[in-house]
Amino acid sequence: MSIREYVLPLGGNEIKRHTVGSKGKLLDQALRKGLPVPAGVIVLEEAWQSLEQRDFISHLDLQPNASVSELIELLQTRGLFAPWVVRSCFNVEDGAETSFAGMFTSVLGVDETVLEQAVLDVLASASQTSVNQYRHATKDDAPLRRDILIMPQINAQHAGVAFSDSEYEDDWLNVTDGLADGLLSGKTAGETRKVARLRWLERSQTHLKTEDAQADDTDSDDAWLTRTQALL
């Protein structure tokens, strides 16, 4: 069995046929809509289930084993060179009722020598006590999928998080200098800016190829993409 069977590129037509988490789904859709999203891949939960049973993840090897080497080769063949960011793309994240914000691990600056450990760290974060407590408190009993997102790391001058608040009409942007890992972990406060939400007649100014999105529909993926284009 090859790990290639479970590696899906962002921006293609494959991811939308799988039940990946919102993070991967929206990044995939943004790339297909023409937003400047870095290329990347999602490694499906089924890879870890099958390969763990066959001792895919050695846990002790200092050098990547055969399956990890195959993953590295696949990334490089697709033009995705280190350093990488290895992130959770779990199905319970960023939901309508629960967010799990900051609970799962992301590993920055990953190269070929530490890719295996980065994958292990992200997978292990699904079993943290804080995650189990949060799931219990929010009565989230859905089966947890551990899909993993791998993307080249950008040398960002500024980074941040765009979000909506039901109490306000406009959207918000929390930004900081450099990478956003400190911001997401709560170690850095960042700077909050308000971004005016587009009205229906203003959508044409974004030049985004949406498919009959309603800009005031906060649950619409296309509406989210329209507002994201406005931020850019």
mmCIF file with all atom_site columns, C-alpha atoms in Angstrom, residues 50-163:
data_model
loop_
_atom_site.group_PDB
_atom_site.id
_atom_site.type_symbol
_atom_site.label_atom_id
_atom_site.label_alt_id
_atom_site.label_comp_id
_atom_site.label_asym_id
_atom_site.label_entity_id
_atom_site.label_seq_id
_atom_site.pdbx_PDB_ins_code
_atom_site.Cartn_x
_atom_site.Cartn_y
_atom_site.Cartn_z
_atom_site.occupancy
_atom_site.B_iso_or_equiv
_atom_site.pdbx_formal_charge
_atom_site.auth_seq_id
_atom_site.auth_comp_id
_atom_site.auth_asym_id
_atom_site.auth_atom_id
_atom_site.pdbx_PDB_model_num
ATOM 1   C CA . SER A 1 50  ? -3.546  1.811  7.741  1.00 0.00 ? 50  SER A CA 1
ATOM 2   C CA . LEU A 1 51  ? 0.095   2.738  8.045  1.00 0.00 ? 51  LEU A CA 1
ATOM 3   C CA . GLU A 1 52  ? 0.158   2.780  11.832 1.00 0.00 ? 52  GLU A CA 1
ATOM 4   C CA . GLN A 1 53  ? -1.091  -0.805 11.787 1.00 0.00 ? 53  GLN A CA 1
ATOM 5   C CA . ARG A 1 54  ? 1.821   -1.695 9.510  1.00 0.00 ? 54  ARG A CA 1
ATOM 6   C CA . ASP A 1 55  ? 4.351   0.190  11.660 1.00 0.00 ? 55  ASP A CA 1
ATOM 7   C CA . PHE A 1 56  ? 4.444   3.122  9.242  1.00 0.00 ? 56  PHE A CA 1
ATOM 8   C CA . ILE A 1 57  ? 5.395   5.492  12.020 1.00 0.00 ? 57  ILE A CA 1
ATOM 9   C CA . SER A 1 58  ? 8.462   4.075  13.703 1.00 0.00 ? 58  SER A CA 1
ATOM 10  C CA . HIS A 1 59  ? 8.351   6.413  16.734 1.00 0.00 ? 59  HIS A CA 1
ATOM 11  C CA . LEU A 1 60  ? 12.053  5.687  17.304 1.00 0.00 ? 60  LEU A CA 1
ATOM 12  C CA . ASP A 1 61  ? 13.833  5.910  13.943 1.00 0.00 ? 61  ASP A CA 1
ATOM 13  C CA . LEU A 1 62  ? 16.117  8.908  13.601 1.00 0.00 ? 62  LEU A CA 1
ATOM 14  C CA . GLN A 1 63  ? 15.832  8.795  9.806  1.00 0.00 ? 63  GLN A CA 1
ATOM 15  C CA . PRO A 1 64  ? 12.529  8.849  7.916  1.00 0.00 ? 64  PRO A CA 1
ATOM 16  C CA . ASN A 1 65  ? 11.318  5.356  7.079  1.00 0.00 ? 65  ASN A CA 1
ATOM 17  C CA . ALA A 1 66  ? 10.232  4.273  3.607  1.00 0.00 ? 66  ALA A CA 1
ATOM 18  C CA . SER A 1 67  ? 6.712   5.720  3.782  1.00 0.00 ? 67  SER A CA 1
ATOM 19  C CA . VAL A 1 68  ? 7.917   9.081  5.118  1.00 0.00 ? 68  VAL A CA 1
ATOM 20  C CA . SER A 1 69  ? 10.546  9.175  2.379  1.00 0.00 ? 69  SER A CA 1
ATOM 21  C CA . GLU A 1 70  ? 7.786   8.540  -0.159 1.00 0.00 ? 70  GLU A CA 1
ATOM 22  C CA . LEU A 1 71  ? 5.796   11.434 1.272  1.00 0.00 ? 71  LEU A CA 1
ATOM 23  C CA . ILE A 1 72  ? 8.833   13.729 1.054  1.00 0.00 ? 72  ILE A CA 1
ATOM 24  C CA . GLU A 1 73  ? 9.414   12.696 -2.563 1.00 0.00 ? 73  GLU A CA 1
ATOM 25  C CA . LEU A 1 74  ? 5.748   13.309 -3.367 1.00 0.00 ? 74  LEU A CA 1
ATOM 26  C CA . LEU A 1 75  ? 5.863   16.804 -1.845 1.00 0.00 ? 75  LEU A CA 1
ATOM 27  C CA . GLN A 1 76  ? 8.998   17.709 -3.764 1.00 0.00 ? 76  GLN A CA 1
ATOM 28  C CA . THR A 1 77  ? 7.602   16.310 -7.023 1.00 0.00 ? 77  THR A CA 1
ATOM 29  C CA . ARG A 1 78  ? 4.653   18.672 -6.603 1.00 0.00 ? 78  ARG A CA 1
ATOM 30  C CA . GLY A 1 79  ? 7.051   21.606 -6.116 1.00 0.00 ? 79  GLY A CA 1
ATOM 31  C CA . LEU A 1 80  ? 6.357   21.787 -2.381 1.00 0.00 ? 80  LEU A CA 1
ATOM 32  C CA . PHE A 1 81  ? 9.807   22.189 -0.879 1.00 0.00 ? 81  PHE A CA 1
ATOM 33  C CA . ALA A 1 82  ? 10.853  22.565 2.749  1.00 0.00 ? 82  ALA A CA 1
ATOM 34  C CA . PRO A 1 83  ? 10.492  24.330 5.066  1.00 0.00 ? 83  PRO A CA 1
ATOM 35  C CA . TRP A 1 84  ? 6.931   23.118 5.537  1.00 0.00 ? 84  TRP A CA 1
ATOM 36  C CA . VAL A 1 85  ? 4.131   23.821 7.957  1.00 0.00 ? 85  VAL A CA 1
ATOM 37  C CA . VAL A 1 86  ? 2.437   20.666 9.277  1.00 0.00 ? 86  VAL A CA 1
ATOM 38  C CA . ARG A 1 87  ? -1.021  21.423 10.659 1.00 0.00 ? 87  ARG A CA 1
ATOM 39  C CA . SER A 1 88  ? -4.083  19.654 11.902 1.00 0.00 ? 88  SER A CA 1
ATOM 40  C CA . CYS A 1 89  ? -7.031  19.530 9.535  1.00 0.00 ? 89  CYS A CA 1
ATOM 41  C CA . PHE A 1 90  ? -9.327  17.637 11.874 1.00 0.00 ? 90  PHE A CA 1
ATOM 42  C CA . ASN A 1 91  ? -13.038 17.453 11.132 1.00 0.00 ? 91  ASN A CA 1
ATOM 43  C CA . VAL A 1 92  ? -14.081 18.878 14.519 1.00 0.00 ? 92  VAL A CA 1
ATOM 44  C CA . GLU A 1 93  ? -12.238 22.189 14.017 1.00 0.00 ? 93  GLU A CA 1
ATOM 45  C CA . ASP A 1 94  ? -13.860 25.472 13.002 1.00 0.00 ? 94  ASP A CA 1
ATOM 46  C CA . GLY A 1 95  ? -17.402 24.178 13.221 1.00 0.00 ? 95  GLY A CA 1
ATOM 47  C CA . ALA A 1 96  ? -20.646 26.089 13.604 1.00 0.00 ? 96  ALA A CA 1
ATOM 48  C CA . GLU A 1 97  ? -20.884 25.217 17.308 1.00 0.00 ? 97  GLU A CA 1
ATOM 49  C CA . THR A 1 98  ? -17.284 24.401 18.289 1.00 0.00 ? 98  THR A CA 1
ATOM 50  C CA . SER A 1 99  ? -13.944 25.829 17.174 1.00 0.00 ? 99  SER A CA 1
ATOM 51  C CA . PHE A 1 100 ? -11.159 24.008 19.106 1.00 0.00 ? 100 PHE A CA 1
ATOM 52  C CA . ALA A 1 101 ? -9.149  27.188 18.515 1.00 0.00 ? 101 ALA A CA 1
ATOM 53  C CA . GLY A 1 102 ? -5.480  26.755 19.392 1.00 0.00 ? 102 GLY A CA 1
ATOM 54  C CA . MET A 1 103 ? -5.976  23.248 20.792 1.00 0.00 ? 103 MET A CA 1
ATOM 55  C CA . PHE A 1 104 ? -4.330  21.207 18.062 1.00 0.00 ? 104 PHE A CA 1
ATOM 56  C CA . THR A 1 105 ? -0.656  21.362 17.197 1.00 0.00 ? 105 THR A CA 1
ATOM 57  C CA . SER A 1 106 ? 0.903   23.131 14.216 1.00 0.00 ? 106 SER A CA 1
ATOM 58  C CA . VAL A 1 107 ? 4.605   22.667 13.565 1.00 0.00 ? 107 VAL A CA 1
ATOM 59  C CA . LEU A 1 108 ? 6.528   25.389 11.698 1.00 0.00 ? 108 LEU A CA 1
ATOM 60  C CA . GLY A 1 109 ? 9.862   25.243 9.916  1.00 0.00 ? 109 GLY A CA 1
ATOM 61  C CA . VAL A 1 110 ? 9.693   21.516 9.179  1.00 0.00 ? 110 VAL A CA 1
ATOM 62  C CA . ASP A 1 111 ? 12.393  19.991 6.974  1.00 0.00 ? 111 ASP A CA 1
ATOM 63  C CA . GLU A 1 112 ? 13.030  16.459 5.758  1.00 0.00 ? 112 GLU A CA 1
ATOM 64  C CA . THR A 1 113 ? 14.749  15.383 8.969  1.00 0.00 ? 113 THR A CA 1
ATOM 65  C CA . VAL A 1 114 ? 11.842  16.210 11.275 1.00 0.00 ? 114 VAL A CA 1
ATOM 66  C CA . LEU A 1 115 ? 8.773   15.618 9.087  1.00 0.00 ? 115 LEU A CA 1
ATOM 67  C CA . GLU A 1 116 ? 8.046   12.294 10.751 1.00 0.00 ? 116 GLU A CA 1
ATOM 68  C CA . GLN A 1 117 ? 8.148   13.819 14.238 1.00 0.00 ? 117 GLN A CA 1
ATOM 69  C CA . ALA A 1 118 ? 6.035   16.773 13.133 1.00 0.00 ? 118 ALA A CA 1
ATOM 70  C CA . VAL A 1 119 ? 3.342   14.382 11.888 1.00 0.00 ? 119 VAL A CA 1
ATOM 71  C CA . LEU A 1 120 ? 3.487   12.495 15.194 1.00 0.00 ? 120 LEU A CA 1
ATOM 72  C CA . ASP A 1 121 ? 3.127   15.703 17.201 1.00 0.00 ? 121 ASP A CA 1
ATOM 73  C CA . VAL A 1 122 ? 0.085   16.831 15.236 1.00 0.00 ? 122 VAL A CA 1
ATOM 74  C CA . LEU A 1 123 ? -1.566  13.423 15.497 1.00 0.00 ? 123 LEU A CA 1
ATOM 75  C CA . ALA A 1 124 ? -0.864  13.238 19.230 1.00 0.00 ? 124 ALA A CA 1
ATOM 76  C CA . SER A 1 125 ? -2.525  16.603 19.834 1.00 0.00 ? 125 SER A CA 1
ATOM 77  C CA . ALA A 1 126 ? -5.893  14.990 19.057 1.00 0.00 ? 126 ALA A CA 1
ATOM 78  C CA . SER A 1 127 ? -5.619  13.029 22.310 1.00 0.00 ? 127 SER A CA 1
ATOM 79  C CA . GLN A 1 128 ? -4.704  15.863 24.660 1.00 0.00 ? 128 GLN A CA 1
ATOM 80  C CA . THR A 1 129 ? -6.638  16.136 27.918 1.00 0.00 ? 129 THR A CA 1
ATOM 81  C CA . SER A 1 130 ? -7.776  19.673 27.057 1.00 0.00 ? 130 SER A CA 1
ATOM 82  C CA . VAL A 1 131 ? -9.272  18.424 23.791 1.00 0.00 ? 131 VAL A CA 1
ATOM 83  C CA . ASN A 1 132 ? -11.167 15.619 25.520 1.00 0.00 ? 132 ASN A CA 1
ATOM 84  C CA . GLN A 1 133 ? -12.435 18.030 28.181 1.00 0.00 ? 133 GLN A CA 1
ATOM 85  C CA . TYR A 1 134 ? -13.608 20.505 25.557 1.00 0.00 ? 134 TYR A CA 1
ATOM 86  C CA . ARG A 1 135 ? -15.380 17.793 23.592 1.00 0.00 ? 135 ARG A CA 1
ATOM 87  C CA . HIS A 1 136 ? -17.107 16.604 26.758 1.00 0.00 ? 136 HIS A CA 1
ATOM 88  C CA . ALA A 1 137 ? -18.128 20.157 27.735 1.00 0.00 ? 137 ALA A CA 1
ATOM 89  C CA . THR A 1 138 ? -19.553 20.890 24.288 1.00 0.00 ? 138 THR A CA 1
ATOM 90  C CA . LYS A 1 139 ? -21.139 17.427 23.974 1.00 0.00 ? 139 LYS A CA 1
ATOM 91  C CA . ASP A 1 140 ? -19.155 16.803 20.809 1.00 0.00 ? 140 ASP A CA 1
ATOM 92  C CA . ASP A 1 141 ? -19.229 13.041 20.317 1.00 0.00 ? 141 ASP A CA 1
ATOM 93  C CA . ALA A 1 142 ? -18.657 12.904 16.555 1.00 0.00 ? 142 ALA A CA 1
ATOM 94  C CA . PRO A 1 143 ? -15.904 10.531 15.377 1.00 0.00 ? 143 PRO A CA 1
ATOM 95  C CA . LEU A 1 144 ? -12.683 12.493 15.092 1.00 0.00 ? 144 LEU A CA 1
ATOM 96  C CA . ARG A 1 145 ? -10.848 12.416 11.758 1.00 0.00 ? 145 ARG A CA 1
ATOM 97  C CA . ARG A 1 146 ? -7.124  13.222 11.870 1.00 0.00 ? 146 ARG A CA 1
ATOM 98  C CA . ASP A 1 147 ? -6.460  14.580 8.392  1.00 0.00 ? 147 ASP A CA 1
ATOM 99  C CA . ILE A 1 148 ? -3.198  16.544 8.206  1.00 0.00 ? 148 ILE A CA 1
ATOM 100 C CA . LEU A 1 149 ? -2.386  19.602 6.106  1.00 0.00 ? 149 LEU A CA 1
ATOM 101 C CA . ILE A 1 150 ? 1.153   20.155 4.771  1.00 0.00 ? 150 ILE A CA 1
ATOM 102 C CA . MET A 1 151 ? 2.093   23.424 3.032  1.00 0.00 ? 151 MET A CA 1
ATOM 103 C CA . PRO A 1 152 ? 5.321   25.280 2.279  1.00 0.00 ? 152 PRO A CA 1
ATOM 104 C CA . GLN A 1 153 ? 6.055   27.884 4.934  1.00 0.00 ? 153 GLN A CA 1
ATOM 105 C CA . ILE A 1 154 ? 5.859   31.486 3.738  1.00 0.00 ? 154 ILE A CA 1
ATOM 106 C CA . ASN A 1 155 ? 8.394   34.042 4.917  1.00 0.00 ? 155 ASN A CA 1
ATOM 107 C CA . ALA A 1 156 ? 5.610   36.412 5.953  1.00 0.00 ? 156 ALA A CA 1
ATOM 108 C CA . GLN A 1 157 ? 6.146   40.044 6.871  1.00 0.00 ? 157 GLN A CA 1
ATOM 109 C CA . HIS A 1 158 ? 2.713   40.178 8.494  1.00 0.00 ? 158 HIS A CA 1
ATOM 110 C CA . ALA A 1 159 ? 0.200   37.485 9.417  1.00 0.00 ? 159 ALA A CA 1
ATOM 111 C CA . GLY A 1 160 ? -3.087  37.251 11.207 1.00 0.00 ? 160 GLY A CA 1
ATOM 112 C CA . VAL A 1 161 ? -6.608  35.939 11.529 1.00 0.00 ? 161 VAL A CA 1
ATOM 113 C CA . ALA A 1 162 ? -9.771  37.230 9.858  1.00 0.00 ? 162 ALA A CA 1
ATOM 114 C CA . PHE A 1 163 ? -13.020 36.537 11.672 1.00 0.00 ? 163 PHE A CA 1
#
